[in-house]
mmCIF file with all atom_site columns, C-alpha atoms in Angstrom:
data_model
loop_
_atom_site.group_PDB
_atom_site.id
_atom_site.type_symbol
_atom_site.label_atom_id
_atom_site.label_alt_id
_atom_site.label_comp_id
_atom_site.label_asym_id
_atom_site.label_entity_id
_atom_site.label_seq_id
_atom_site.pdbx_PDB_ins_code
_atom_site.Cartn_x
_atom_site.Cartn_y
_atom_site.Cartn_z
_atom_site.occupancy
_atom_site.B_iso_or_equiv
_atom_site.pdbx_formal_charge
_atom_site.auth_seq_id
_atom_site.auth_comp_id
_atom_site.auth_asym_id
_atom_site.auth_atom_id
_atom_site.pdbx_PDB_model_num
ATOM 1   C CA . UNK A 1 1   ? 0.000  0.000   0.000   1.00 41.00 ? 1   UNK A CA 1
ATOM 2   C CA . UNK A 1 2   ? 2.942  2.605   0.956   1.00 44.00 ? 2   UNK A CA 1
ATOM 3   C CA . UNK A 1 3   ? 5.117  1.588   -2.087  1.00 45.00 ? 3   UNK A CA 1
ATOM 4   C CA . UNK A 1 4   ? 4.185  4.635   -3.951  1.00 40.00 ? 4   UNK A CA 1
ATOM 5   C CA . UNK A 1 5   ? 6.055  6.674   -1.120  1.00 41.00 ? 5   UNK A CA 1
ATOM 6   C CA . UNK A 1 6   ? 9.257  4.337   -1.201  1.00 40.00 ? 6   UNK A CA 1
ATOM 7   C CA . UNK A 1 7   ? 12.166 6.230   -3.139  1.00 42.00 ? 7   UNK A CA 1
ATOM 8   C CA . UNK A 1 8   ? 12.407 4.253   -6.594  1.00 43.00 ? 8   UNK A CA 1
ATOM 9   C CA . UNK A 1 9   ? 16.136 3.679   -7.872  1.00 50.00 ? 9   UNK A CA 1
ATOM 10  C CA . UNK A 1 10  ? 16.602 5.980   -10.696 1.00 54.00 ? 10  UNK A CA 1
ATOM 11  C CA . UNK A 1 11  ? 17.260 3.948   -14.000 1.00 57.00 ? 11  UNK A CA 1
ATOM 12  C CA . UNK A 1 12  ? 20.287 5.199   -16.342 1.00 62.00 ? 12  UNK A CA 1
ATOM 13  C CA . UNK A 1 13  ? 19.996 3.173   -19.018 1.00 62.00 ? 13  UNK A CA 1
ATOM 14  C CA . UNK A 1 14  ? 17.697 2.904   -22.264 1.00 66.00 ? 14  UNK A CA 1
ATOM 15  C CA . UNK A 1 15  ? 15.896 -0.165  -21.962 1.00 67.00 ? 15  UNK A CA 1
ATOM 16  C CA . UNK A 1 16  ? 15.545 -0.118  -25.410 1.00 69.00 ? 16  UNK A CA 1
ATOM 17  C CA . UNK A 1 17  ? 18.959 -0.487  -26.260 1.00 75.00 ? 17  UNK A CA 1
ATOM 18  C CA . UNK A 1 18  ? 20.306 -2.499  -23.032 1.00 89.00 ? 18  UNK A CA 1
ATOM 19  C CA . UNK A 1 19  ? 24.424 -3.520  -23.610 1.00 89.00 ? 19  UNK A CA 1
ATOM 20  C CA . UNK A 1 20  ? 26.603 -5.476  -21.111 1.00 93.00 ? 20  UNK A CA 1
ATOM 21  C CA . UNK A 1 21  ? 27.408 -2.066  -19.303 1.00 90.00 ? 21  UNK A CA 1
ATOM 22  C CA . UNK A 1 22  ? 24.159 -1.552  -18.204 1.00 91.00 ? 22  UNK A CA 1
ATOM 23  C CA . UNK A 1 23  ? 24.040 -4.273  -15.899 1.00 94.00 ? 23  UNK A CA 1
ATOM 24  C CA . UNK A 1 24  ? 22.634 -4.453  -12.135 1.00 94.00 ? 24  UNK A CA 1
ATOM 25  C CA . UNK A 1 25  ? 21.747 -6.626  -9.308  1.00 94.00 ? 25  UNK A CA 1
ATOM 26  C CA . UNK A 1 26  ? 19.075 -8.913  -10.566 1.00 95.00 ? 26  UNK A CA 1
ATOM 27  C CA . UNK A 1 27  ? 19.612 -8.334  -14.231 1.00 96.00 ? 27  UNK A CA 1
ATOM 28  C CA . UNK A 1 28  ? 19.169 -11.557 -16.729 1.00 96.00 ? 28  UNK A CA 1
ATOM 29  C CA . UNK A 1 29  ? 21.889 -12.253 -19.447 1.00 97.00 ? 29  UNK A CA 1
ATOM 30  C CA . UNK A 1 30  ? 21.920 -15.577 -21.808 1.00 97.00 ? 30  UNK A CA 1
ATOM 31  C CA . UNK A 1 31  ? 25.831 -16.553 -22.248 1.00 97.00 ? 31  UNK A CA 1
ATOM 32  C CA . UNK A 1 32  ? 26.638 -20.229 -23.246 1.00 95.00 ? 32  UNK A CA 1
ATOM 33  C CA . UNK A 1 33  ? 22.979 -21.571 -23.887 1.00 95.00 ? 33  UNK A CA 1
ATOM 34  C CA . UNK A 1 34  ? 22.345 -20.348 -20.390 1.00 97.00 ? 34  UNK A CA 1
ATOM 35  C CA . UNK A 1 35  ? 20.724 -17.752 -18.760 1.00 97.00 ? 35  UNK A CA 1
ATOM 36  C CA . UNK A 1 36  ? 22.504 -16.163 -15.953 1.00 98.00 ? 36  UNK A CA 1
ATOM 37  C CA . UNK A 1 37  ? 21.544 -13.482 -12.710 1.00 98.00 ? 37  UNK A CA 1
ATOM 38  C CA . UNK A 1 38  ? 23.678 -10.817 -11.574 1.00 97.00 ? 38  UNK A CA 1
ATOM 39  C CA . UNK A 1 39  ? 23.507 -11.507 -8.094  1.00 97.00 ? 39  UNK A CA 1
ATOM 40  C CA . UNK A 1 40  ? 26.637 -8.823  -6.951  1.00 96.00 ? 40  UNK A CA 1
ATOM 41  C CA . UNK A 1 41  ? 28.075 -5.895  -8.447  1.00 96.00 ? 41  UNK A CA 1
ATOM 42  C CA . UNK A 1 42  ? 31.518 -4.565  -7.821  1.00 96.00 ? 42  UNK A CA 1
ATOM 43  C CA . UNK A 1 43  ? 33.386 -1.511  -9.011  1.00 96.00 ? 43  UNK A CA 1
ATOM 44  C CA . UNK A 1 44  ? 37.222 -1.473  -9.365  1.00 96.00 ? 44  UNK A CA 1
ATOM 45  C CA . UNK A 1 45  ? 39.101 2.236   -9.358  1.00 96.00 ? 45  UNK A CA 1
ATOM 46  C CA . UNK A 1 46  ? 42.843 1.372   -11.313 1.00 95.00 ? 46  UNK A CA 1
ATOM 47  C CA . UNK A 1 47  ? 43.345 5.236   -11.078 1.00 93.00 ? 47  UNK A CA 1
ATOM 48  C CA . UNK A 1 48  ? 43.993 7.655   -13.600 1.00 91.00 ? 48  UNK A CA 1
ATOM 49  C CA . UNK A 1 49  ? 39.983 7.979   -14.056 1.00 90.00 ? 49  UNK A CA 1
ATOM 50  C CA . UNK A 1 50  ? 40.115 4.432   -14.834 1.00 92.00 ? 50  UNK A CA 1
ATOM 51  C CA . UNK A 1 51  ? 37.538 2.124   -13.747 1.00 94.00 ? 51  UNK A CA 1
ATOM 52  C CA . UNK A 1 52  ? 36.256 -1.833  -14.298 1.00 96.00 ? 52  UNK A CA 1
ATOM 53  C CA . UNK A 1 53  ? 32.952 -3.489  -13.738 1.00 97.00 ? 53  UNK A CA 1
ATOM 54  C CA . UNK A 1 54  ? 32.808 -6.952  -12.390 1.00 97.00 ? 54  UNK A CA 1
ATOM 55  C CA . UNK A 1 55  ? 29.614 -9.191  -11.701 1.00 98.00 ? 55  UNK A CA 1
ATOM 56  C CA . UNK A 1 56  ? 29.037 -12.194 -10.062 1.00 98.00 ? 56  UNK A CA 1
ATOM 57  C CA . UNK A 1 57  ? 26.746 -14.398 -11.705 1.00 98.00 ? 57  UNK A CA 1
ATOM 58  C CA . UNK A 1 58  ? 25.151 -17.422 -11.500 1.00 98.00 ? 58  UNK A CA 1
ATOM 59  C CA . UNK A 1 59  ? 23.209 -19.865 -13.827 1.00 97.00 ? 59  UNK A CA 1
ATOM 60  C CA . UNK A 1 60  ? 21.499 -21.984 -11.634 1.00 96.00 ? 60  UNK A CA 1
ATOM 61  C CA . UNK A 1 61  ? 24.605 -24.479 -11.972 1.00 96.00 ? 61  UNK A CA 1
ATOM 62  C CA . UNK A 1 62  ? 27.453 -22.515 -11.942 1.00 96.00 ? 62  UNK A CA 1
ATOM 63  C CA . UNK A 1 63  ? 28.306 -19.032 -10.332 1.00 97.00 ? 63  UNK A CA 1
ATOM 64  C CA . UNK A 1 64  ? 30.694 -17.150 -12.127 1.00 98.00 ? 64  UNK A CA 1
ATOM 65  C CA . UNK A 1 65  ? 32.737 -13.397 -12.272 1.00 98.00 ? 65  UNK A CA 1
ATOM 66  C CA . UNK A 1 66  ? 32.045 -11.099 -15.613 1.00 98.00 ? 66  UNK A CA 1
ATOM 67  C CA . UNK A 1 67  ? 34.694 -8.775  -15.914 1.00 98.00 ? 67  UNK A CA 1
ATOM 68  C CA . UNK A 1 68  ? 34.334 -5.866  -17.844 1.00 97.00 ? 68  UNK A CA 1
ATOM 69  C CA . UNK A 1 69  ? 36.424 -3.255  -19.344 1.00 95.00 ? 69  UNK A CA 1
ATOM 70  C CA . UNK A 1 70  ? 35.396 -0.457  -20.864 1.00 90.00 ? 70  UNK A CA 1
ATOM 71  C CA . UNK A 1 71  ? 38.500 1.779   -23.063 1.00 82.00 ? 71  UNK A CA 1
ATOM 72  C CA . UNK A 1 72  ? 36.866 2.543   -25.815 1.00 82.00 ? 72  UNK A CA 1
ATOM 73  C CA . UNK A 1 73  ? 35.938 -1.030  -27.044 1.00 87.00 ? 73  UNK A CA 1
ATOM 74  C CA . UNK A 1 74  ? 34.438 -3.267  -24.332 1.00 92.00 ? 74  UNK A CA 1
ATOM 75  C CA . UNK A 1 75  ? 37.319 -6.217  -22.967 1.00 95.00 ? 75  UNK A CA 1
ATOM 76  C CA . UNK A 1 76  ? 35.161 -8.386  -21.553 1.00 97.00 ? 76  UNK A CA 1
ATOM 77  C CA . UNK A 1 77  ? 36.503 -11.941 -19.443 1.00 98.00 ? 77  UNK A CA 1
ATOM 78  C CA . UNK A 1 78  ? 33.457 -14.433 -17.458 1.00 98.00 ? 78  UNK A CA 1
ATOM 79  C CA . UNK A 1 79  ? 36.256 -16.255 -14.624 1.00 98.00 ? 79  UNK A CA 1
ATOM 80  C CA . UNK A 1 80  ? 35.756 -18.896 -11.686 1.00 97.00 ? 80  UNK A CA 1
ATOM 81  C CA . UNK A 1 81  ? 37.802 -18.715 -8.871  1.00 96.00 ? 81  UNK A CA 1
ATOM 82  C CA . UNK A 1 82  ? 40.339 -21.189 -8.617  1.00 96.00 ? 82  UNK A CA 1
ATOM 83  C CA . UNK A 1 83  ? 42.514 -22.242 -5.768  1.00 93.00 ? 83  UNK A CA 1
ATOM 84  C CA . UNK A 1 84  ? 45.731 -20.881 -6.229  1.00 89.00 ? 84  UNK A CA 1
ATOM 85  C CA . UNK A 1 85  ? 47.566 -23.623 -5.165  1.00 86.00 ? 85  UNK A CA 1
ATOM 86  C CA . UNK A 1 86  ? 46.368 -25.562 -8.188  1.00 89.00 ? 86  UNK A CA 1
ATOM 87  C CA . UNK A 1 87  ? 48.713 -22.948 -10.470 1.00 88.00 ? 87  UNK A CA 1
ATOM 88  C CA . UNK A 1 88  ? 51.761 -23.441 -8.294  1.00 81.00 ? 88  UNK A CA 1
ATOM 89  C CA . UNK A 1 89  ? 51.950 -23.998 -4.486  1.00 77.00 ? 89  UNK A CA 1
ATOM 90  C CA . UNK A 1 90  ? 55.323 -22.196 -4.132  1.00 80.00 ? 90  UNK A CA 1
ATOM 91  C CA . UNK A 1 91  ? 53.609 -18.930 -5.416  1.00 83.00 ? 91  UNK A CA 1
ATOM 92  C CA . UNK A 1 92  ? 52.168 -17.211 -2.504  1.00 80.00 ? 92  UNK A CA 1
ATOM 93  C CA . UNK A 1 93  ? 55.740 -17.454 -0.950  1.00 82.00 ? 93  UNK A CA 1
ATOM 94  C CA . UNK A 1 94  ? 57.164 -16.251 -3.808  1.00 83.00 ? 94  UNK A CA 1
ATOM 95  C CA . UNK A 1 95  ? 54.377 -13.290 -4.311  1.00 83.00 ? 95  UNK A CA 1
ATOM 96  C CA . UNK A 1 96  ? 55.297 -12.561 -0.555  1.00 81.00 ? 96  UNK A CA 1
ATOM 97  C CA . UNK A 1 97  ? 59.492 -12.921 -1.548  1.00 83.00 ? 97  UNK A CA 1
ATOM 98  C CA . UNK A 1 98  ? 59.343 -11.052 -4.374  1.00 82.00 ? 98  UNK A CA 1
ATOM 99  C CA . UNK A 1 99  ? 56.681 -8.736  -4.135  1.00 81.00 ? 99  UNK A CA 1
ATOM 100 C CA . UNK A 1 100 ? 55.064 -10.192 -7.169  1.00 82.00 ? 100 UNK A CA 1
ATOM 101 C CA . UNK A 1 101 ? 54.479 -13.768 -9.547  1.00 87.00 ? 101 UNK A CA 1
ATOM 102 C CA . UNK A 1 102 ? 56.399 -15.286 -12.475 1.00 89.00 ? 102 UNK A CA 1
ATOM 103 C CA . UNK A 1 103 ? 55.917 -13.655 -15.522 1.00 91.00 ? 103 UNK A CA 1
ATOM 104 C CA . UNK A 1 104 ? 54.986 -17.452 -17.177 1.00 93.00 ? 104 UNK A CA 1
ATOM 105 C CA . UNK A 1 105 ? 52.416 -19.012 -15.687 1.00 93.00 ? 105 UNK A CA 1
ATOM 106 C CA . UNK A 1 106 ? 50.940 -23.485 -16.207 1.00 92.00 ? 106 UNK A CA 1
ATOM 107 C CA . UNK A 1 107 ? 47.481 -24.177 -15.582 1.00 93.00 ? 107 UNK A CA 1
ATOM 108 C CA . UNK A 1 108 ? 45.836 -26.889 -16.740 1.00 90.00 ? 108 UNK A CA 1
ATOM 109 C CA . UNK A 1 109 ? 46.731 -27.721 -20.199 1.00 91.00 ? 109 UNK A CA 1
ATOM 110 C CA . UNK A 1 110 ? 48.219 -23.892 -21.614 1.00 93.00 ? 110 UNK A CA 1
ATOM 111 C CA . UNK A 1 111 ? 50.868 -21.691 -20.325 1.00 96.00 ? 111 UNK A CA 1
ATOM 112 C CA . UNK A 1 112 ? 50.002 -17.750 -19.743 1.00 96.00 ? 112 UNK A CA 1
ATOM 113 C CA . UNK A 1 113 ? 52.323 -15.173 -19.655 1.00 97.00 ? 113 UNK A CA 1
ATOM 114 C CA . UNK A 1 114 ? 52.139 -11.916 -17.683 1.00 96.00 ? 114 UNK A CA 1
ATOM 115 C CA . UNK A 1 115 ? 50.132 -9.340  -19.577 1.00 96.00 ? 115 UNK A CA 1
ATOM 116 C CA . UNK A 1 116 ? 49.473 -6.795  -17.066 1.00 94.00 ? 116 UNK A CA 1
ATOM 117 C CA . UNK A 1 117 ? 50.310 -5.788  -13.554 1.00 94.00 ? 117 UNK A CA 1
ATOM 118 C CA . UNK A 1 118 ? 47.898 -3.133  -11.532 1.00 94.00 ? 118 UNK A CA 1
ATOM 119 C CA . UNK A 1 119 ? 47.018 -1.614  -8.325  1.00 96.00 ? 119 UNK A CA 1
ATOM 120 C CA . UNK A 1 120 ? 43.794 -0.421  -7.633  1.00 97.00 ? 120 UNK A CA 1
ATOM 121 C CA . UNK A 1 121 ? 40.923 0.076   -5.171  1.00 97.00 ? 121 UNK A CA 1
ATOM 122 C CA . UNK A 1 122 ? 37.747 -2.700  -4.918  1.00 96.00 ? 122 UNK A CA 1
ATOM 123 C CA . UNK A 1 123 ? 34.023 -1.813  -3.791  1.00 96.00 ? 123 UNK A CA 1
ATOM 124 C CA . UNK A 1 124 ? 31.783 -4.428  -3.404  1.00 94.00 ? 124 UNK A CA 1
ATOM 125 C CA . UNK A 1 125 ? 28.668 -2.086  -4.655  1.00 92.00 ? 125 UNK A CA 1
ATOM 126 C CA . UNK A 1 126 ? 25.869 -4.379  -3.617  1.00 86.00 ? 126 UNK A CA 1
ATOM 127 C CA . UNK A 1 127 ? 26.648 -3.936  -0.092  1.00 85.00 ? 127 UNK A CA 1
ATOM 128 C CA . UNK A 1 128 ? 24.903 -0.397  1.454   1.00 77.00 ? 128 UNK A CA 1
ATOM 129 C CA . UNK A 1 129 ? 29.077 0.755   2.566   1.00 78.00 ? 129 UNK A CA 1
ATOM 130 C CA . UNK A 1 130 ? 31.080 2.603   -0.217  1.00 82.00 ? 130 UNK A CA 1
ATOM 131 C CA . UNK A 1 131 ? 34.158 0.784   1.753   1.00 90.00 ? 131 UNK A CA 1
ATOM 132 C CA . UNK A 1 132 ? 36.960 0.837   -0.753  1.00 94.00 ? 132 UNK A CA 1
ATOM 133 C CA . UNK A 1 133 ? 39.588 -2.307  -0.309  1.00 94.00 ? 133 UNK A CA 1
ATOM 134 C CA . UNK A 1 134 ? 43.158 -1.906  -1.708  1.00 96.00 ? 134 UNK A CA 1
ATOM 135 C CA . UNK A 1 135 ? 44.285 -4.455  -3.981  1.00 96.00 ? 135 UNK A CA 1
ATOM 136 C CA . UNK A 1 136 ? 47.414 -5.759  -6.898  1.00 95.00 ? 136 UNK A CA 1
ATOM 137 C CA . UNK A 1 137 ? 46.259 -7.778  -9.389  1.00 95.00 ? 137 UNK A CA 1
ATOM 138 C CA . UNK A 1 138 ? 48.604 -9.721  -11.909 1.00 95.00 ? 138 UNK A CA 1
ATOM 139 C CA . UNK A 1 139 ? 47.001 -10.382 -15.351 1.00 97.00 ? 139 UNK A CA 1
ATOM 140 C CA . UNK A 1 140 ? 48.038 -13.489 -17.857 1.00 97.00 ? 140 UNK A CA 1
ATOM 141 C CA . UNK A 1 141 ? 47.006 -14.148 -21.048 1.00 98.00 ? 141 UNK A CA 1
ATOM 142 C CA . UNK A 1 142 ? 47.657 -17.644 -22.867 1.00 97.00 ? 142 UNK A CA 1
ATOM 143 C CA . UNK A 1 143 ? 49.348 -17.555 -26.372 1.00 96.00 ? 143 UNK A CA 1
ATOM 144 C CA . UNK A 1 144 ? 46.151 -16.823 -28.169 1.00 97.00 ? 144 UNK A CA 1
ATOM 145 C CA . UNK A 1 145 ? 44.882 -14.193 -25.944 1.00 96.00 ? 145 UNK A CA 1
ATOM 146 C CA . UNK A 1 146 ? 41.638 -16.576 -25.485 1.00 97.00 ? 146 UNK A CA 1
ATOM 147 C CA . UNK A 1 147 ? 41.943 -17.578 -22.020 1.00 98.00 ? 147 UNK A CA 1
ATOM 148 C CA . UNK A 1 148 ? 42.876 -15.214 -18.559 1.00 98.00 ? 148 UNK A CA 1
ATOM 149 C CA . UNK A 1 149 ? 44.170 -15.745 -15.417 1.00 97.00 ? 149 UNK A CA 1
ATOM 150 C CA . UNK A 1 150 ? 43.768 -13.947 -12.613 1.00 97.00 ? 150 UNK A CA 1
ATOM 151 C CA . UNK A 1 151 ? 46.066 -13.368 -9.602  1.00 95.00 ? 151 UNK A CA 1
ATOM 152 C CA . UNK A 1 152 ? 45.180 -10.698 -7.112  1.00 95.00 ? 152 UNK A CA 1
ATOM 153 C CA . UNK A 1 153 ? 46.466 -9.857  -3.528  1.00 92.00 ? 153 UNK A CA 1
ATOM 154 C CA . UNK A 1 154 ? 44.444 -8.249  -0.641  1.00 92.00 ? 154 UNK A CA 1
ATOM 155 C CA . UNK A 1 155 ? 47.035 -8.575  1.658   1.00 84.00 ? 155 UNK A CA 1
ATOM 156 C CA . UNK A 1 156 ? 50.343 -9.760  2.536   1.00 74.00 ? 156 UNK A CA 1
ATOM 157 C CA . UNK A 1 157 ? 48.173 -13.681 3.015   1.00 75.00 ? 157 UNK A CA 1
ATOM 158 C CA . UNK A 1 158 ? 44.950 -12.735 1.387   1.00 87.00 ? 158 UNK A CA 1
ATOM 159 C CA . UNK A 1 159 ? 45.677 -14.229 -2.960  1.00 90.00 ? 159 UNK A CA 1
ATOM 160 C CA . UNK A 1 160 ? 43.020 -15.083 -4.836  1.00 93.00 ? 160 UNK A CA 1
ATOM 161 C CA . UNK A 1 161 ? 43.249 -16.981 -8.421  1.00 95.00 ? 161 UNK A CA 1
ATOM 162 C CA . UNK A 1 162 ? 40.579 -17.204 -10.794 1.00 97.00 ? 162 UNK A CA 1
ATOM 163 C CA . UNK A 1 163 ? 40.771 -18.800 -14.378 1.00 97.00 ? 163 UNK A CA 1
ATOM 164 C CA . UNK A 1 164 ? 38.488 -18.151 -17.272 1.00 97.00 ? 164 UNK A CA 1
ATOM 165 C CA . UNK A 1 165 ? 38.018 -16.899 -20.977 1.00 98.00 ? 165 UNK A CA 1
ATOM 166 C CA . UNK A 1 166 ? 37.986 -13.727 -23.066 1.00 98.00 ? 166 UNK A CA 1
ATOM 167 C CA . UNK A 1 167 ? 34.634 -12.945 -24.550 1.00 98.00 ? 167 UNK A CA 1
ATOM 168 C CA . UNK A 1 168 ? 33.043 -11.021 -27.023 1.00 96.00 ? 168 UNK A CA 1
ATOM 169 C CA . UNK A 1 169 ? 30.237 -8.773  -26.839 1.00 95.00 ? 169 UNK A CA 1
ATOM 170 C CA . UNK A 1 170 ? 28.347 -10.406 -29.450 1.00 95.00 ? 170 UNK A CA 1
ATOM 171 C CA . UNK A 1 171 ? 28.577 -14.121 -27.204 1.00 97.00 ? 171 UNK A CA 1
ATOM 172 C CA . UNK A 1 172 ? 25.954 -12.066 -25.041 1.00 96.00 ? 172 UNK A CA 1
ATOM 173 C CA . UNK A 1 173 ? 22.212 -11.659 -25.764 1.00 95.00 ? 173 UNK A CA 1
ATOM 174 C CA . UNK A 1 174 ? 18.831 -11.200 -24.258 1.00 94.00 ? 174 UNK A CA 1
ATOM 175 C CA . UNK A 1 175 ? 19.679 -8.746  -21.323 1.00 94.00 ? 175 UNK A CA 1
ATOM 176 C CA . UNK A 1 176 ? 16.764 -7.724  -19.336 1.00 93.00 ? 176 UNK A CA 1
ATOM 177 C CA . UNK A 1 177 ? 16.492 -5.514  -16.288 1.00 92.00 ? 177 UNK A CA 1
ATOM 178 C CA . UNK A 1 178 ? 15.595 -6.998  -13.102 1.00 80.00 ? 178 UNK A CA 1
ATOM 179 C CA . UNK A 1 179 ? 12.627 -5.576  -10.806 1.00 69.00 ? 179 UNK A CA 1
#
């Protein structure tokens, strides 16, 4: 009965016209022959006026991290988190020794090499804080530039992995807002 009076979240995009960029909490996307939900957002500040988008998703059978870049032509990378012991289990001491990973990298079946290196600031924007975390994150491409992995460190203990592919745009369809 009082919903009228509840403030309604202004919308920014043209829905229309809806693109990967565009996407929210409780958005649909099909990827794969699946349909997936954005269930988080997060924002990542890389300085220099330079920001990512990142999603976590899930298809009803799979949860999984869209990454997206926007410079001018979207990069755009769906990952899983992986344990990072699986890569190498010498390379959080040798992240902690060195202050950062090999530049060549095995995982499963291909070998990635260091593409990019960055520090930056995370914000988990489904939560009601604007906390911002600190954060290096270590970038590897395999020789085809088809597959990424992931490396990033919270803290001196705190490394994540996460291992996925490199997408196009056009791989996406059917995006529709959520309530």
């Amino acid at each position: 009965m009082f919903d009228f009076f509840k403030k309604k979240k202004k919308v920014s995009y043209d829905v229309t016209n809806l693109s990967l960029k565009d996407l929210d909490v409780g958005f649909i996307f099909d990827y794969d022959m699946k349909s997936w939900v954005v269930q988080e957002v997060y924002k990542y500040d890389w300085g220099n006026n330079n920001f990512t988008s990142e999603y976590k998703v899930d298809s009803g059978d799979e949860v999984a991290f869209l990454h997206i870049s926007d410079e001018g032509e979207l990069e755009i990378s769906m990952s899983k988190s992986i344990r990072i012991s699986k890569i190498d289990e010498s390379i959080i001491d040798e992240i902690e020794k060195d202050e950062k990973p090999p530049g060549k990298i095995h995982y499963g079946e291909e070998c990635y090499y260091l593409e990019e290196d960055s520090a930056g600031y995370f914000c988990d924007l489904s939560k009601e804080t604007e906390d911002w975390e600190e954060l290096v994150s270590w970038e590897y491409l395999n020789d085809e530039a088809t597959k990424i992995l992931t490396i990033t460190q919270w803290d001196i203990r705190n490394i994540e992995a996460s291992a996925g592919l490199i997408l196009k745009e056009y791989q996406f369809s059917n995006i529709i807002p959520g309530e």
